[in-house]
Amino acid sequence: MRLSRAFLPTLKEIPAEAAIASHKLMLRAGMIRQTSAGIYAWLPLGLRALKKVEQIVREEQDAAGAQEILMPTIQSADLWKQSGRYDDYGKEMLRIRDRHEREMLFGPTNEEMVTDIFKGYAKSYRDLPRNLYHIQWKFRDEVRPRFGVMRGREFLMKDAYSFDLDAEAARISYKKMFVAYLRTFARMGLKAIPMRADTGPIGGDLSHEFIILAETGESQVYLHKDLLDFDVLAQKPDYEGSLDPTVDFWTSRYAATDEMHDEAAWNAIPAAEQVSARGIEVGHIFFFGTKYSAAMGLSVTGADGQPVTPQMGSYGIGVSRLLGAIIEANHDEAGIKWPDAVAPFRTAILNLKPGDLSTDALSEKLYAALAGDAVYDDRPDRAGVKFNDADLAGYPWQAIIGPRGAANGIIELKRRATGERVEVALEEALHRIMAP
Ligand code: 5CA
């Protein structure tokens, strides 16, 4: 993307209600624009980062054996009356009437709808286990939408739903998602810690929240330091075999949010091994047995010919919230420091003197070689403006091309996360930028 033609509206004046770094930075860098309270439009830079996050979520769901579908945002109230949640959900649910005065709603989650869809096809034990997920916009009329995309009213969620024949099989489905979640967040450069959690309005008796550590997080969390040292990606997931070792490790060490905190268990941990921190909930998984399948009449024929009510779980990831969370965990005074895997563009090429034959030629060559995964700052602005904007938007690499270097084919490469700089020729610059 050439900045001279890009729709990348950086902001100098930040609205007073932007209280935390990620919200301020997303507005300043021109990633999002608020259109109503808690509702945002995604601008080109923000949308690219959102798509990167979404794709990592998708790949790990697919790898764990879940299958992608896409359910609508608008649902019929009838489904929710069947499960009994229509009245329970209260003012958080946005209720709508169509032209025939039929009661509809903008979905805050999809347990009812997916159970109804599955019920239309699943007849026998051979139709299970299955795990269906989608990545779709949700609406919850939060009392206090705040912190930008972190607590929005309209937000993008990945929600998966598992169907199993018995509780033991359902716990295996739960563990697969547990491992897939650890991998998903690790690939985004985040340390996400699973913590036993309350089940709230979703229900059930087994639940984990995945919390990433960040100073501005909404929850206070307590954990054993071993959990911070574990390298999730060094382990190859074994979704066909037994998943116990990984999950057992995570569940064997203390980790709790404020609500579930147990002072006695905490005090039993040596002080040097205790970590207390602030955290952001980026995912939440639930096992709730037959709560929805029974209420909605989902039943299949078991191997012995008897009817079986499937055991279910649901698994959510806050895809749009993750953008805020990643920025909370990766920024400094100057702006965002994107982890490579989720950066909207990997490189910013800063041509310090557009119109100069050698800077133009070298910049164009690098831009072509980076094949779309770069912004090219070809604007006729001062160098200082370009440096500031590149730091603010947080591209992992800056390729700085000035007339003196360019005359000798030299590019100054800056790593945004560390501030490290080297002067290299084009081939070497490409080599470093492309390195995995
Ligand atoms: N049906 C279940 C699992 S699919 C469910 O809805 N779980 S949830 O309520 O915990 O939401 C899943 C994830 O969505 C949360 O972990 C959080 O990361 C994200 N989320 C929830 N509410 C909001 C919100 N108002 N703004 C942004 N993200 C949100």
Short mmCIF file of C-alpha atoms and ligand atoms in Angstrom, two decimals:
data_model
loop_
_atom_site.label_atom_id
_atom_site.label_comp_id
_atom_site.label_asym_id
_atom_site.label_seq_id
_atom_site.Cartn_x
_atom_site.Cartn_y
_atom_site.Cartn_z
CA MET A 1 0.00 0.00 0.00
CA ARG A 2 1.37 3.38 -1.04
CA LEU A 3 0.76 5.90 1.71
CA SER A 4 0.30 8.69 -0.84
CA ARG A 5 -2.92 6.95 -1.91
CA ALA A 6 -3.91 5.16 1.28
CA PHE A 7 -6.94 5.81 3.45
CA LEU A 8 -4.96 5.87 6.68
CA PRO A 9 -6.28 8.75 8.72
CA THR A 10 -3.96 9.21 11.72
CA LEU A 11 -5.40 11.39 14.49
CA LYS A 12 -3.71 14.05 16.61
CA GLU A 13 -6.69 14.80 18.90
CA ILE A 14 -7.84 11.79 20.86
CA PRO A 15 -11.38 11.78 22.30
CA ALA A 16 -11.29 12.13 26.10
CA GLU A 17 -13.19 8.87 26.66
CA ALA A 18 -10.27 6.82 25.32
CA ALA A 19 -8.81 5.80 28.68
CA ILE A 20 -6.36 3.03 27.87
CA ALA A 21 -3.36 2.75 25.57
CA SER A 22 -4.82 0.32 23.04
CA HIS A 23 -7.96 2.39 22.52
CA LYS A 24 -5.94 5.60 22.10
CA LEU A 25 -3.45 3.96 19.76
CA MET A 26 -6.09 2.30 17.59
CA LEU A 27 -7.78 5.69 17.12
CA ARG A 28 -4.52 7.59 16.63
CA ALA A 29 -3.18 5.09 14.10
CA GLY A 30 -6.44 5.19 12.13
CA MET A 31 -7.38 1.54 12.69
CA ILE A 32 -10.96 2.05 13.86
CA ARG A 33 -13.60 4.72 14.08
CA GLN A 34 -16.42 4.78 16.58
CA THR A 35 -19.82 5.07 14.89
CA SER A 36 -22.06 4.67 18.01
CA ALA A 37 -21.29 3.85 21.64
CA GLY A 38 -19.39 0.55 21.63
CA ILE A 39 -19.74 0.13 17.85
CA TYR A 40 -16.79 0.60 15.52
CA ALA A 41 -16.02 0.75 11.83
CA TRP A 42 -12.76 -0.98 10.87
CA LEU A 43 -10.53 1.10 8.63
CA PRO A 44 -7.99 -0.48 6.24
CA LEU A 45 -5.11 -0.81 8.72
CA GLY A 46 -7.31 -2.15 11.51
CA LEU A 47 -9.11 -4.53 9.21
CA ARG A 48 -5.82 -6.06 8.00
CA ALA A 49 -4.75 -6.78 11.56
CA LEU A 50 -8.21 -8.13 12.41
CA LYS A 51 -8.03 -10.51 9.43
CA LYS A 52 -4.60 -11.76 10.51
CA VAL A 53 -5.90 -12.53 13.98
CA GLU A 54 -9.01 -14.16 12.56
CA GLN A 55 -6.92 -16.37 10.25
CA ILE A 56 -4.74 -17.69 13.09
CA VAL A 57 -7.89 -18.50 15.06
CA ARG A 58 -9.33 -20.30 12.01
CA GLU A 59 -6.17 -22.33 11.32
CA GLU A 60 -5.96 -23.63 14.88
CA GLN A 61 -9.67 -24.46 15.01
CA ASP A 62 -9.33 -26.40 11.74
CA ALA A 63 -6.20 -28.18 12.98
CA ALA A 64 -8.08 -29.29 16.10
CA GLY A 65 -10.81 -30.83 13.93
CA ALA A 66 -13.50 -28.15 14.22
CA GLN A 67 -15.37 -27.28 11.00
CA GLU A 68 -16.22 -23.77 9.95
CA ILE A 69 -19.78 -22.70 9.20
CA LEU A 70 -21.38 -19.25 9.17
CA MET A 71 -24.58 -18.63 11.05
CA PRO A 72 -26.54 -15.38 10.68
CA THR A 73 -26.35 -12.46 13.10
CA ILE A 74 -30.16 -12.20 13.30
CA GLN A 75 -31.96 -14.98 15.14
CA SER A 76 -35.56 -15.85 15.85
CA ALA A 77 -36.72 -15.36 19.45
CA ASP A 78 -38.52 -18.74 19.26
CA LEU A 79 -35.23 -20.63 19.56
CA TRP A 80 -34.39 -18.75 22.74
CA LYS A 81 -37.82 -19.41 24.18
CA GLN A 82 -37.16 -23.13 23.73
CA SER A 83 -33.97 -23.00 25.79
CA GLY A 84 -35.54 -20.66 28.33
CA ARG A 85 -32.84 -18.00 27.86
CA TYR A 86 -35.05 -15.44 26.12
CA ASP A 87 -36.21 -13.95 29.39
CA ASP A 88 -32.99 -14.65 31.34
CA TYR A 89 -30.78 -12.67 28.99
CA GLY A 90 -32.38 -9.37 29.98
CA LYS A 91 -31.35 -5.99 28.63
CA GLU A 92 -28.05 -7.23 27.17
CA MET A 93 -30.02 -8.72 24.29
CA LEU A 94 -30.94 -6.44 21.40
CA ARG A 95 -34.53 -7.37 20.53
CA ILE A 96 -35.96 -6.55 17.12
CA ARG A 97 -39.35 -6.96 15.41
CA ASP A 98 -39.66 -7.63 11.70
CA ARG A 99 -42.47 -6.25 9.47
CA HIS A 100 -44.72 -9.14 10.48
CA GLU A 101 -44.21 -8.26 14.15
CA ARG A 102 -42.20 -11.44 14.63
CA GLU A 103 -39.75 -11.29 17.50
CA MET A 104 -36.15 -11.43 16.36
CA LEU A 105 -32.86 -10.61 18.04
CA PHE A 106 -29.24 -9.79 17.19
CA GLY A 107 -27.36 -12.86 18.44
CA PRO A 108 -25.19 -12.43 21.55
CA THR A 109 -24.05 -16.10 21.18
CA ASN A 110 -25.26 -19.16 19.25
CA GLU A 111 -25.85 -22.22 21.47
CA GLU A 112 -29.55 -22.38 20.56
CA MET A 113 -29.12 -21.87 16.84
CA VAL A 114 -26.30 -24.37 16.38
CA THR A 115 -28.15 -26.99 18.43
CA ASP A 116 -31.21 -26.48 16.23
CA ILE A 117 -29.16 -26.78 13.03
CA PHE A 118 -27.37 -29.89 14.25
CA LYS A 119 -30.68 -31.41 15.31
CA GLY A 120 -31.90 -31.17 11.72
CA TYR A 121 -29.23 -33.63 10.53
CA ALA A 122 -27.77 -35.70 13.36
CA LYS A 123 -29.67 -38.96 13.60
CA SER A 124 -27.31 -41.62 14.95
CA TYR A 125 -24.17 -42.13 17.02
CA ARG A 126 -22.18 -42.08 13.74
CA ASP A 127 -22.96 -38.37 13.40
CA LEU A 128 -20.92 -37.65 16.53
CA PRO A 129 -18.49 -36.33 17.65
CA ARG A 130 -18.65 -33.05 15.71
CA ASN A 131 -17.40 -29.58 16.45
CA LEU A 132 -18.81 -26.64 14.47
CA TYR A 133 -17.54 -23.09 14.71
CA HIS A 134 -18.08 -19.73 13.10
CA ILE A 135 -16.50 -16.30 13.23
CA GLN A 136 -19.33 -13.82 13.32
CA TRP A 137 -20.36 -10.45 14.76
CA LYS A 138 -22.24 -10.52 18.04
CA PHE A 139 -24.22 -7.85 19.82
CA ARG A 140 -24.47 -7.41 23.57
CA ASP A 141 -25.99 -4.23 24.89
CA GLU A 142 -23.31 -3.84 27.58
CA VAL A 143 -24.16 -1.42 30.42
CA ARG A 144 -20.79 0.26 30.08
CA PRO A 145 -19.12 -0.28 26.73
CA ARG A 146 -15.56 0.96 27.17
CA PHE A 147 -11.92 0.56 26.27
CA GLY A 148 -12.69 0.61 22.54
CA VAL A 149 -12.88 -2.85 20.99
CA MET A 150 -12.10 -4.52 24.32
CA ARG A 151 -15.63 -4.11 25.61
CA GLY A 152 -17.75 -3.23 22.64
CA ARG A 153 -21.45 -3.74 22.05
CA GLU A 154 -20.90 -5.16 18.57
CA PHE A 155 -17.84 -7.42 18.49
CA LEU A 156 -16.35 -10.26 16.48
CA MET A 157 -16.30 -13.63 18.18
CA LYS A 158 -15.17 -17.09 17.23
CA ASP A 159 -17.58 -19.50 18.80
CA ALA A 160 -17.30 -23.27 18.52
CA TYR A 161 -19.79 -25.89 19.67
CA SER A 162 -19.00 -29.55 20.33
CA PHE A 163 -21.43 -32.48 20.29
CA ASP A 164 -20.44 -35.79 21.89
CA LEU A 165 -22.11 -39.07 22.82
CA ASP A 166 -21.04 -39.13 26.44
CA ALA A 167 -19.43 -36.93 29.07
CA GLU A 168 -16.02 -38.60 28.75
CA ALA A 169 -15.88 -37.92 25.00
CA ALA A 170 -17.07 -34.37 25.64
CA ARG A 171 -14.18 -33.80 28.01
CA ILE A 172 -11.79 -34.85 25.22
CA SER A 173 -13.44 -32.30 22.91
CA TYR A 174 -12.99 -29.73 25.68
CA LYS A 175 -9.30 -30.59 26.01
CA LYS A 176 -8.77 -30.26 22.25
CA MET A 177 -10.12 -26.73 22.37
CA PHE A 178 -8.04 -26.06 25.48
CA VAL A 179 -4.86 -26.98 23.60
CA ALA A 180 -5.97 -25.19 20.41
CA TYR A 181 -6.51 -22.03 22.47
CA LEU A 182 -3.05 -22.15 24.03
CA ARG A 183 -1.57 -22.49 20.54
CA THR A 184 -3.76 -19.76 19.03
CA PHE A 185 -2.72 -17.14 21.56
CA ALA A 186 0.95 -18.20 21.56
CA ARG A 187 1.07 -17.77 17.77
CA MET A 188 -0.05 -14.17 18.29
CA GLY A 189 2.86 -13.57 20.62
CA LEU A 190 0.62 -13.65 23.70
CA LYS A 191 1.01 -15.50 26.96
CA ALA A 192 -2.53 -16.64 27.70
CA ILE A 193 -3.10 -18.45 30.97
CA PRO A 194 -6.12 -20.74 31.36
CA MET A 195 -7.88 -20.18 34.67
CA ARG A 196 -10.83 -22.00 36.22
CA ALA A 197 -13.84 -19.77 35.80
CA ASP A 198 -17.43 -19.13 36.65
CA THR A 199 -19.87 -20.23 33.94
CA GLY A 200 -22.26 -17.25 34.17
CA PRO A 201 -25.22 -17.13 31.77
CA ILE A 202 -23.82 -19.89 29.50
CA GLY A 203 -24.12 -22.48 32.30
CA GLY A 204 -22.36 -25.78 33.01
CA ASP A 205 -19.90 -27.08 35.57
CA LEU A 206 -16.51 -26.87 33.85
CA SER A 207 -15.08 -23.69 32.42
CA HIS A 208 -11.78 -21.94 31.80
CA GLU A 209 -11.07 -18.33 30.98
CA PHE A 210 -7.94 -17.62 28.95
CA ILE A 211 -6.32 -14.53 30.35
CA ILE A 212 -3.42 -12.58 28.95
CA LEU A 213 -1.28 -10.55 31.28
CA ALA A 214 -1.34 -6.79 30.73
CA GLU A 215 -1.12 -3.92 33.20
CA THR A 216 -4.39 -2.36 32.06
CA GLY A 217 -6.36 -5.60 32.25
CA GLU A 218 -9.78 -5.56 33.90
CA SER A 219 -9.18 -8.56 36.16
CA GLN A 220 -6.72 -9.22 38.96
CA VAL A 221 -5.12 -12.67 38.52
CA TYR A 222 -2.86 -14.94 40.55
CA LEU A 223 -0.68 -17.68 39.08
CA HIS A 224 2.30 -19.94 39.54
CA LYS A 225 5.37 -18.69 37.67
CA ASP A 226 5.90 -22.08 35.93
CA LEU A 227 2.95 -21.22 33.72
CA LEU A 228 4.81 -18.23 32.30
CA ASP A 229 7.83 -20.33 31.31
CA PHE A 230 5.94 -23.04 29.41
CA ASP A 231 6.57 -22.92 25.64
CA VAL A 232 3.30 -24.06 24.11
CA LEU A 233 4.51 -24.04 20.51
CA ALA A 234 7.48 -26.29 21.27
CA GLN A 235 4.94 -29.08 21.84
CA LYS A 236 3.32 -30.68 18.81
CA PRO A 237 -0.39 -31.06 19.53
CA ASP A 238 -1.68 -34.61 19.31
CA TYR A 239 -5.37 -34.22 18.62
CA GLU A 240 -5.89 -37.91 17.85
CA GLY A 241 -4.09 -39.35 20.85
CA SER A 242 -4.33 -38.49 24.51
CA LEU A 243 -4.01 -34.81 25.26
CA ASP A 244 -3.61 -35.28 28.97
CA PRO A 245 0.06 -34.29 29.47
CA THR A 246 -0.34 -30.72 28.22
CA VAL A 247 -3.68 -30.06 29.82
CA ASP A 248 -2.59 -31.73 33.05
CA PHE A 249 0.42 -29.45 33.28
CA TRP A 250 -1.73 -26.35 32.94
CA THR A 251 -4.33 -27.52 35.40
CA SER A 252 -1.76 -28.73 37.94
CA ARG A 253 -0.41 -25.23 38.70
CA TYR A 254 -2.29 -22.51 40.53
CA ALA A 255 -4.01 -19.91 38.34
CA ALA A 256 -7.11 -17.96 39.35
CA THR A 257 -8.98 -14.75 38.76
CA ASP A 258 -10.10 -12.63 41.70
CA GLU A 259 -13.56 -14.30 41.73
CA MET A 260 -12.12 -17.81 42.04
CA HIS A 261 -9.08 -16.92 44.17
CA ASP A 262 -8.33 -19.27 47.07
CA GLU A 263 -6.14 -17.56 49.70
CA ALA A 264 -5.19 -20.82 51.41
CA ALA A 265 -3.97 -22.50 48.21
CA TRP A 266 -2.16 -19.30 47.22
CA ASN A 267 -0.35 -18.98 50.54
CA ALA A 268 0.91 -22.55 50.19
CA ILE A 269 2.97 -21.46 47.14
CA PRO A 270 6.46 -20.11 47.98
CA ALA A 271 6.49 -16.31 47.54
CA ALA A 272 9.24 -16.49 44.90
CA GLU A 273 6.96 -18.63 42.71
CA GLN A 274 3.88 -16.42 42.99
CA VAL A 275 2.96 -14.02 40.23
CA SER A 276 0.10 -11.60 40.72
CA ALA A 277 -0.82 -9.43 37.77
CA ARG A 278 -3.60 -7.79 35.80
CA GLY A 279 -5.22 -9.68 32.95
CA ILE A 280 -7.58 -9.50 29.97
CA GLU A 281 -9.99 -12.33 29.14
CA VAL A 282 -9.48 -13.24 25.49
CA GLY A 283 -11.22 -16.60 25.49
CA HIS A 284 -13.67 -18.63 27.51
CA ILE A 285 -14.57 -22.31 27.17
CA PHE A 286 -17.49 -24.18 28.71
CA PHE A 287 -18.64 -27.76 29.17
CA PHE A 288 -22.35 -27.77 29.99
CA GLY A 289 -23.49 -31.34 29.26
CA THR A 290 -27.07 -31.63 28.02
CA LYS A 291 -28.29 -28.17 29.05
CA TYR A 292 -29.17 -27.07 25.49
CA SER A 293 -29.50 -30.45 23.77
CA ALA A 294 -32.12 -31.58 26.30
CA ALA A 295 -34.02 -28.27 26.25
CA MET A 296 -34.11 -28.21 22.46
CA GLY A 297 -34.91 -31.86 21.91
CA LEU A 298 -31.64 -32.94 20.26
CA SER A 299 -31.41 -36.71 20.46
CA VAL A 300 -29.62 -39.37 18.38
CA THR A 301 -29.82 -43.14 18.28
CA GLY A 302 -26.95 -44.74 20.17
CA ALA A 303 -25.00 -47.86 19.07
CA ASP A 304 -27.39 -49.96 21.17
CA GLY A 305 -30.46 -48.46 19.51
CA GLN A 306 -31.38 -46.39 22.56
CA PRO A 307 -31.84 -42.59 22.31
CA VAL A 308 -28.89 -40.48 23.49
CA THR A 309 -28.94 -36.77 24.36
CA PRO A 310 -25.60 -35.35 23.17
CA GLN A 311 -23.18 -33.69 25.61
CA MET A 312 -22.14 -30.22 24.53
CA GLY A 313 -19.54 -27.57 25.11
CA SER A 314 -19.02 -24.08 23.70
CA TYR A 315 -15.78 -22.25 23.13
CA GLY A 316 -15.44 -18.51 22.56
CA ILE A 317 -12.59 -16.26 21.47
CA GLY A 318 -12.94 -12.48 21.44
CA VAL A 319 -11.44 -11.89 17.99
CA SER A 320 -11.92 -8.11 17.92
CA ARG A 321 -11.03 -7.83 21.64
CA LEU A 322 -7.73 -9.55 20.83
CA LEU A 323 -6.62 -6.53 18.80
CA GLY A 324 -6.90 -4.38 21.90
CA ALA A 325 -5.29 -7.05 24.06
CA ILE A 326 -2.33 -7.51 21.71
CA ILE A 327 -1.72 -3.76 21.70
CA GLU A 328 -2.01 -3.55 25.50
CA ALA A 329 0.72 -6.17 25.72
CA ASN A 330 2.88 -4.66 22.96
CA HIS A 331 3.31 -0.90 22.89
CA ASP A 332 5.47 2.00 24.09
CA GLU A 333 5.11 5.82 24.21
CA ALA A 334 5.63 6.10 20.45
CA GLY A 335 2.98 3.57 19.46
CA ILE A 336 2.17 -0.05 18.70
CA LYS A 337 4.79 -2.81 18.47
CA TRP A 338 3.01 -5.54 16.48
CA PRO A 339 4.17 -9.11 16.90
CA ASP A 340 5.16 -10.34 13.40
CA ALA A 341 2.28 -12.80 13.04
CA VAL A 342 -0.50 -10.26 13.43
CA ALA A 343 1.04 -7.06 12.06
CA PRO A 344 -1.21 -5.42 9.46
CA PHE A 345 1.90 -5.09 7.28
CA ARG A 346 5.27 -6.59 8.10
CA THR A 347 7.34 -3.68 6.80
CA ALA A 348 7.13 0.07 6.30
CA ILE A 349 9.40 1.41 3.58
CA LEU A 350 10.29 5.01 4.42
CA ASN A 351 11.51 6.86 1.37
CA LEU A 352 13.12 9.92 2.96
CA LYS A 353 13.39 11.84 -0.31
CA PRO A 354 10.67 11.01 -2.83
CA GLY A 355 11.67 12.36 -6.23
CA ASP A 356 15.33 11.41 -5.71
CA LEU A 357 16.32 8.89 -8.39
CA SER A 358 18.24 6.55 -6.10
CA THR A 359 15.79 6.54 -3.13
CA ASP A 360 12.84 6.05 -5.49
CA ALA A 361 14.51 3.19 -7.34
CA LEU A 362 15.63 1.32 -4.21
CA SER A 363 12.26 1.86 -2.47
CA GLU A 364 10.31 0.58 -5.48
CA LYS A 365 12.55 -2.46 -5.75
CA LEU A 366 12.08 -3.38 -2.10
CA TYR A 367 8.34 -2.67 -2.31
CA ALA A 368 7.97 -5.00 -5.29
CA ALA A 369 9.99 -7.72 -3.57
CA LEU A 370 7.82 -7.54 -0.45
CA ALA A 371 4.81 -8.36 -2.60
CA GLY A 372 1.96 -6.57 -0.85
CA ASP A 373 3.02 -7.13 2.76
CA ALA A 374 4.46 -3.61 3.06
CA VAL A 375 3.37 0.00 3.26
CA TYR A 376 5.43 2.32 1.13
CA ASP A 377 5.70 5.83 2.58
CA ASP A 378 6.15 7.75 -0.66
CA ARG A 379 4.50 10.92 0.70
CA PRO A 380 6.31 14.23 0.20
CA ASP A 381 6.50 14.73 4.00
CA ARG A 382 9.42 15.42 6.34
CA ALA A 383 11.41 12.43 7.58
CA GLY A 384 10.25 13.10 11.15
CA VAL A 385 6.58 12.67 10.17
CA LYS A 386 7.38 9.35 8.50
CA PHE A 387 9.33 8.06 11.50
CA ASN A 388 6.53 9.02 13.86
CA ASP A 389 3.78 7.49 11.75
CA ALA A 390 5.69 4.23 11.28
CA ASP A 391 6.40 3.99 15.02
CA LEU A 392 2.75 4.74 15.78
CA ALA A 393 1.33 2.12 13.40
CA GLY A 394 3.90 -0.32 14.74
CA TYR A 395 5.06 -2.28 11.67
CA PRO A 396 7.66 -4.81 12.90
CA TRP A 397 10.27 -3.61 10.37
CA GLN A 398 11.10 -0.17 9.05
CA ALA A 399 13.25 0.03 5.93
CA ILE A 400 14.63 3.56 5.95
CA ILE A 401 15.90 4.72 2.60
CA GLY A 402 17.74 8.06 2.44
CA PRO A 403 19.73 9.60 -0.43
CA ARG A 404 23.19 8.95 1.04
CA GLY A 405 22.60 5.23 1.68
CA ALA A 406 20.56 4.68 -1.45
CA ALA A 407 23.39 5.95 -3.65
CA ASN A 408 25.39 2.96 -2.36
CA GLY A 409 22.44 0.55 -2.33
CA ILE A 410 22.19 0.69 1.48
CA ILE A 411 19.00 0.43 3.51
CA GLU A 412 18.77 1.18 7.21
CA LEU A 413 16.66 -1.54 8.79
CA LYS A 414 15.00 -0.83 12.11
CA ARG A 415 13.30 -3.44 14.27
CA ARG A 416 10.34 -1.70 15.89
CA ALA A 417 10.14 -3.95 18.96
CA THR A 418 13.75 -3.45 20.08
CA GLY A 419 14.81 -0.26 18.33
CA GLU A 420 17.81 -2.18 16.91
CA ARG A 421 19.19 -0.75 13.65
CA VAL A 422 21.49 -2.17 10.96
CA GLU A 423 22.66 -0.92 7.59
CA VAL A 424 22.37 -3.59 4.92
CA ALA A 425 22.05 -4.13 1.18
CA LEU A 426 18.70 -5.04 -0.41
CA GLU A 427 19.23 -8.82 -0.42
CA GLU A 428 20.21 -8.88 3.22
CA ALA A 429 17.27 -6.62 4.14
CA LEU A 430 14.89 -9.02 2.41
CA HIS A 431 16.54 -11.98 4.07
CA ARG A 432 16.06 -10.48 7.54
CA ILE A 433 12.51 -9.31 6.93
CA MET A 434 11.38 -12.65 5.52
CA ALA A 435 13.06 -14.77 8.20
CA PRO A 436 10.37 -16.70 10.06
N1 5CA B 1 -21.11 -18.90 24.07
C1 5CA B 1 -19.93 -18.73 24.87
C2 5CA B 1 -18.73 -19.38 24.26
S1 5CA B 1 -18.82 -19.46 22.55
C3 5CA B 1 -19.70 -17.24 25.11
O1 5CA B 1 -20.40 -16.42 24.60
N2 5CA B 1 -18.68 -16.94 25.92
S2 5CA B 1 -18.28 -15.47 26.42
O2 5CA B 1 -19.43 -14.75 26.83
O3 5CA B 1 -17.28 -15.65 27.42
O4 5CA B 1 -17.65 -14.70 25.23
C4 5CA B 1 -16.51 -15.24 24.56
C5 5CA B 1 -15.42 -14.19 24.40
O5 5CA B 1 -15.91 -13.07 23.70
C6 5CA B 1 -14.92 -13.63 25.72
O6 5CA B 1 -13.91 -14.45 26.27
C7 5CA B 1 -14.36 -12.28 25.28
O7 5CA B 1 -13.02 -12.44 24.81
C8 5CA B 1 -15.24 -11.91 24.12
N3 5CA B 1 -16.23 -10.88 24.52
C9 5CA B 1 -17.29 -11.03 25.34
N4 5CA B 1 -17.96 -9.87 25.49
C10 5CA B 1 -17.29 -8.95 24.74
C11 5CA B 1 -17.48 -7.56 24.47
N5 5CA B 1 -18.50 -6.88 24.98
N6 5CA B 1 -16.59 -6.94 23.65
C12 5CA B 1 -15.56 -7.62 23.09
N7 5CA B 1 -15.35 -8.93 23.30
C13 5CA B 1 -16.19 -9.59 24.11
#
